[in-house]
């Protein structure tokens, strides 16, 4: 792929990312991206033979964005593992709230399971950060760190989804999700010792 082709591919992905941010994942189509990028409706097919390829490329950008936010958070937060874990969880929930369409796209099972663009491999380093922090704070009687991290991640993902749908505020009376975040961490890792 020469420079012009790489540039067009990157532009198509960038237009797709903007479309997801502005209108949600359901608005993404090869034809709409081509229209907004100012190219023929067939041009995206040269780079993305299927809709799944295109969505996977866009989701990779979401994972890159979330990874950059997590890395920034980890650079700026106290080295205490529980504090770092809380900050990582907060970053995850904030990303989900601020970028609803992208968050939903990134974790679509059909995309992750497709193997297109090795999307699952793009998501695993974030889980590794979570599992490493959980390993540092877990109690000896807890489940193995990857299992405990998976349960915590599922809980955080559920908080993000149910909060966005309005179900958790309605059911719990909570007015902010920090209460739920602290409860999830305490439930999985025990009360914060500090």
mmCIF file of C-alpha atoms in Angstrom:
data_model
loop_
_atom_site.group_PDB
_atom_site.id
_atom_site.type_symbol
_atom_site.label_atom_id
_atom_site.label_comp_id
_atom_site.label_asym_id
_atom_site.label_seq_id
_atom_site.Cartn_x
_atom_site.Cartn_y
_atom_site.Cartn_z
ATOM 1 C CA UNK A 1 0.000 0.000 0.000
ATOM 2 C CA UNK A 2 1.540 3.322 -1.012
ATOM 3 C CA UNK A 3 1.258 6.574 0.953
ATOM 4 C CA UNK A 4 -1.890 7.785 -0.812
ATOM 5 C CA UNK A 5 -3.646 4.478 -0.194
ATOM 6 C CA UNK A 6 -2.590 4.471 3.464
ATOM 7 C CA UNK A 7 -3.814 8.036 3.728
ATOM 8 C CA UNK A 8 -7.197 7.186 2.260
ATOM 9 C CA UNK A 9 -7.560 4.120 4.485
ATOM 10 C CA UNK A 10 -6.709 6.221 7.561
ATOM 11 C CA UNK A 11 -9.161 8.920 6.432
ATOM 12 C CA UNK A 12 -11.942 6.352 6.013
ATOM 13 C CA UNK A 13 -11.298 5.007 9.511
ATOM 14 C CA UNK A 14 -11.178 8.544 10.950
ATOM 15 C CA UNK A 15 -14.506 9.362 9.298
ATOM 16 C CA UNK A 16 -15.914 6.136 10.747
ATOM 17 C CA UNK A 17 -14.668 7.044 14.217
ATOM 18 C CA UNK A 18 -16.257 10.492 13.939
ATOM 19 C CA UNK A 19 -19.497 8.902 12.768
ATOM 20 C CA UNK A 20 -19.545 6.504 15.731
ATOM 21 C CA UNK A 21 -18.861 9.367 18.140
ATOM 22 C CA UNK A 22 -21.515 11.627 16.649
ATOM 23 C CA UNK A 23 -24.266 9.174 15.718
ATOM 24 C CA UNK A 24 -23.460 5.782 17.249
ATOM 25 C CA UNK A 25 -22.375 2.497 15.783
ATOM 26 C CA UNK A 26 -25.633 1.828 13.976
ATOM 27 C CA UNK A 27 -24.976 4.803 11.677
ATOM 28 C CA UNK A 28 -21.753 3.300 10.327
ATOM 29 C CA UNK A 29 -21.932 1.971 6.792
ATOM 30 C CA UNK A 30 -19.411 1.778 3.976
ATOM 31 C CA UNK A 31 -21.625 4.004 1.856
ATOM 32 C CA UNK A 32 -22.015 6.712 4.539
ATOM 33 C CA UNK A 33 -18.303 6.739 5.292
ATOM 34 C CA UNK A 34 -17.525 7.057 1.587
ATOM 35 C CA UNK A 35 -19.991 9.928 1.273
ATOM 36 C CA UNK A 36 -18.505 11.791 4.222
ATOM 37 C CA UNK A 37 -14.943 11.115 3.049
ATOM 38 C CA UNK A 38 -15.805 12.454 -0.403
ATOM 39 C CA UNK A 39 -14.946 9.276 -2.299
ATOM 40 C CA UNK A 40 -16.970 6.890 -4.446
ATOM 41 C CA UNK A 41 -19.203 4.505 -2.545
ATOM 42 C CA UNK A 42 -17.071 1.584 -3.745
ATOM 43 C CA UNK A 43 -13.743 3.036 -2.573
ATOM 44 C CA UNK A 44 -13.941 1.725 1.027
ATOM 45 C CA UNK A 45 -14.283 -1.853 -0.297
ATOM 46 C CA UNK A 46 -10.650 -1.706 -1.483
ATOM 47 C CA UNK A 47 -9.555 -1.497 2.162
ATOM 48 C CA UNK A 48 -12.501 -3.058 3.961
ATOM 49 C CA UNK A 49 -13.967 -5.963 2.002
ATOM 50 C CA UNK A 50 -16.701 -6.457 4.602
ATOM 51 C CA UNK A 51 -18.616 -4.344 7.065
ATOM 52 C CA UNK A 52 -16.949 -6.336 9.875
ATOM 53 C CA UNK A 53 -13.505 -5.279 8.585
ATOM 54 C CA UNK A 54 -14.536 -1.635 8.685
ATOM 55 C CA UNK A 55 -16.119 -1.873 12.126
ATOM 56 C CA UNK A 56 -13.057 -3.721 13.438
ATOM 57 C CA UNK A 57 -10.760 -0.969 12.152
ATOM 58 C CA UNK A 58 -12.910 1.634 13.890
ATOM 59 C CA UNK A 59 -13.042 -0.405 17.110
ATOM 60 C CA UNK A 60 -9.222 -0.679 17.068
ATOM 61 C CA UNK A 61 -9.140 3.114 17.238
ATOM 62 C CA UNK A 62 -11.443 2.967 20.258
ATOM 63 C CA UNK A 63 -9.125 0.506 21.998
ATOM 64 C CA UNK A 64 -6.141 2.713 21.138
ATOM 65 C CA UNK A 65 -7.931 5.697 22.678
ATOM 66 C CA UNK A 66 -8.927 3.794 25.814
ATOM 67 C CA UNK A 67 -5.405 2.350 26.138
ATOM 68 C CA UNK A 68 -3.878 5.833 25.891
ATOM 69 C CA UNK A 69 -6.253 7.081 28.595
ATOM 70 C CA UNK A 70 -5.398 4.155 30.869
ATOM 71 C CA UNK A 71 -1.665 4.685 30.312
ATOM 72 C CA UNK A 72 -2.027 8.380 31.133
ATOM 73 C CA UNK A 73 -4.000 7.514 34.259
ATOM 74 C CA UNK A 74 -1.369 5.002 35.361
ATOM 75 C CA UNK A 75 1.395 7.594 34.880
ATOM 76 C CA UNK A 76 -0.447 10.199 36.940
ATOM 77 C CA UNK A 77 -1.773 8.139 39.857
ATOM 78 C CA UNK A 78 -0.243 7.067 43.150
ATOM 79 C CA UNK A 79 1.684 3.766 42.916
ATOM 80 C CA UNK A 80 -0.557 2.025 45.486
ATOM 81 C CA UNK A 81 -2.188 -0.900 43.571
ATOM 82 C CA UNK A 82 -5.673 -0.353 45.027
ATOM 83 C CA UNK A 83 -5.521 3.347 44.137
ATOM 84 C CA UNK A 84 -4.334 2.455 40.632
ATOM 85 C CA UNK A 85 -7.095 -0.108 40.257
ATOM 86 C CA UNK A 86 -9.697 2.430 41.332
ATOM 87 C CA UNK A 87 -8.296 4.971 38.858
ATOM 88 C CA UNK A 88 -8.290 2.410 36.041
ATOM 89 C CA UNK A 89 -11.901 1.487 36.799
ATOM 90 C CA UNK A 90 -12.869 5.164 36.887
ATOM 91 C CA UNK A 91 -11.185 5.713 33.506
ATOM 92 C CA UNK A 92 -13.099 2.751 32.066
ATOM 93 C CA UNK A 93 -16.458 4.023 33.331
ATOM 94 C CA UNK A 94 -15.725 7.582 32.189
ATOM 95 C CA UNK A 95 -14.773 6.366 28.714
ATOM 96 C CA UNK A 96 -17.979 4.320 28.519
ATOM 97 C CA UNK A 97 -20.085 7.308 29.549
ATOM 98 C CA UNK A 98 -18.376 9.808 27.251
ATOM 99 C CA UNK A 99 -18.108 7.551 24.194
ATOM 100 C CA UNK A 100 -21.205 5.380 24.360
ATOM 101 C CA UNK A 101 -21.289 4.356 20.698
ATOM 102 C CA UNK A 102 -17.592 3.547 20.567
ATOM 103 C CA UNK A 103 -17.746 1.609 23.830
ATOM 104 C CA UNK A 104 -20.568 -0.536 22.496
ATOM 105 C CA UNK A 105 -18.778 -1.100 19.198
ATOM 106 C CA UNK A 106 -15.499 -2.078 20.853
ATOM 107 C CA UNK A 107 -17.040 -4.885 22.848
ATOM 108 C CA UNK A 108 -19.320 -6.355 20.188
ATOM 109 C CA UNK A 109 -18.813 -10.088 20.399
ATOM 110 C CA UNK A 110 -19.189 -10.611 16.660
ATOM 111 C CA UNK A 111 -16.265 -8.259 15.999
ATOM 112 C CA UNK A 112 -14.041 -9.655 18.721
ATOM 113 C CA UNK A 113 -14.843 -13.218 17.680
ATOM 114 C CA UNK A 114 -14.319 -12.580 13.957
ATOM 115 C CA UNK A 115 -10.540 -12.362 14.258
ATOM 116 C CA UNK A 116 -10.570 -9.450 11.811
ATOM 117 C CA UNK A 117 -7.604 -7.139 12.288
ATOM 118 C CA UNK A 118 -6.729 -9.147 15.425
ATOM 119 C CA UNK A 119 -9.162 -7.001 17.376
ATOM 120 C CA UNK A 120 -9.234 -9.340 20.376
ATOM 121 C CA UNK A 121 -5.435 -9.075 20.613
ATOM 122 C CA UNK A 122 -5.845 -5.291 20.747
ATOM 123 C CA UNK A 123 -8.162 -5.567 23.741
ATOM 124 C CA UNK A 124 -6.150 -8.063 25.803
ATOM 125 C CA UNK A 125 -3.360 -5.712 27.000
ATOM 126 C CA UNK A 126 -5.972 -3.651 28.853
ATOM 127 C CA UNK A 127 -7.180 -6.778 30.610
ATOM 128 C CA UNK A 128 -3.581 -7.654 31.474
ATOM 129 C CA UNK A 129 -3.176 -4.308 33.257
ATOM 130 C CA UNK A 130 -6.357 -4.991 35.218
ATOM 131 C CA UNK A 131 -5.302 -8.564 36.073
ATOM 132 C CA UNK A 132 -1.855 -7.417 37.202
ATOM 133 C CA UNK A 133 -3.344 -4.850 39.572
ATOM 134 C CA UNK A 134 -5.865 -7.368 40.885
ATOM 135 C CA UNK A 135 -2.997 -9.815 41.519
ATOM 136 C CA UNK A 136 -1.319 -7.170 43.671
ATOM 137 C CA UNK A 137 -4.362 -6.568 45.893
ATOM 138 C CA UNK A 138 -6.173 -9.915 45.956
ATOM 139 C CA UNK A 139 -6.450 -11.875 49.185
ATOM 140 C CA UNK A 140 -4.862 -15.337 49.377
ATOM 141 C CA UNK A 141 -8.302 -16.934 49.623
ATOM 142 C CA UNK A 142 -9.610 -15.184 46.496
ATOM 143 C CA UNK A 143 -9.977 -16.779 43.089
ATOM 144 C CA UNK A 144 -6.910 -16.654 40.807
ATOM 145 C CA UNK A 145 -6.125 -13.113 39.674
ATOM 146 C CA UNK A 146 -7.291 -13.538 36.034
ATOM 147 C CA UNK A 147 -10.618 -14.993 37.180
ATOM 148 C CA UNK A 148 -11.108 -12.290 39.799
ATOM 149 C CA UNK A 149 -10.114 -9.621 37.258
ATOM 150 C CA UNK A 150 -12.628 -11.070 34.795
ATOM 151 C CA UNK A 151 -15.390 -10.930 37.388
ATOM 152 C CA UNK A 152 -14.474 -7.333 38.264
ATOM 153 C CA UNK A 153 -14.348 -6.356 34.590
ATOM 154 C CA UNK A 154 -17.768 -7.924 34.011
ATOM 155 C CA UNK A 155 -19.083 -5.957 36.983
ATOM 156 C CA UNK A 156 -17.595 -2.686 35.691
ATOM 157 C CA UNK A 157 -18.929 -3.340 32.198
ATOM 158 C CA UNK A 158 -22.351 -4.033 33.670
ATOM 159 C CA UNK A 159 -22.217 -0.811 35.672
ATOM 160 C CA UNK A 160 -21.320 1.110 32.503
ATOM 161 C CA UNK A 161 -24.149 -0.439 30.487
ATOM 162 C CA UNK A 162 -26.846 -0.342 33.153
ATOM 163 C CA UNK A 163 -25.914 3.207 34.176
ATOM 164 C CA UNK A 164 -26.192 4.388 30.577
ATOM 165 C CA UNK A 165 -29.599 2.751 30.225
ATOM 166 C CA UNK A 166 -30.795 4.428 33.430
ATOM 167 C CA UNK A 167 -31.474 1.105 35.141
ATOM 168 C CA UNK A 168 -28.984 1.467 37.993
ATOM 169 C CA UNK A 169 -29.981 4.978 39.045
ATOM 170 C CA UNK A 170 -33.613 3.868 39.003
ATOM 171 C CA UNK A 171 -33.028 0.636 40.930
ATOM 172 C CA UNK A 172 -30.459 1.901 43.448
ATOM 173 C CA UNK A 173 -31.330 5.562 43.833
ATOM 174 C CA UNK A 174 -27.651 6.373 43.222
ATOM 175 C CA UNK A 175 -27.045 9.763 41.674
ATOM 176 C CA UNK A 176 -23.464 9.037 40.595
ATOM 177 C CA UNK A 177 -21.683 5.845 39.703
ATOM 178 C CA UNK A 178 -18.763 6.269 42.159
ATOM 179 C CA UNK A 179 -20.824 4.554 44.852
ATOM 180 C CA UNK A 180 -21.300 1.551 42.572
ATOM 181 C CA UNK A 181 -17.625 1.571 41.590
ATOM 182 C CA UNK A 182 -16.521 1.454 45.238
ATOM 183 C CA UNK A 183 -19.059 -1.284 46.004
ATOM 184 C CA UNK A 184 -17.804 -3.370 43.071
ATOM 185 C CA UNK A 185 -14.183 -3.051 44.161
ATOM 186 C CA UNK A 186 -15.067 -3.906 47.761
ATOM 187 C CA UNK A 187 -17.185 -6.879 46.659
ATOM 188 C CA UNK A 188 -14.401 -8.357 44.558
ATOM 189 C CA UNK A 189 -11.340 -7.365 46.566
ATOM 190 C CA UNK A 190 -12.573 -6.816 50.105
ATOM 191 C CA UNK A 191 -12.959 -3.456 51.807
ATOM 192 C CA UNK A 192 -10.289 -0.888 51.129
ATOM 193 C CA UNK A 193 -7.870 -1.163 54.058
ATOM 194 C CA UNK A 194 -7.140 2.586 54.121
#
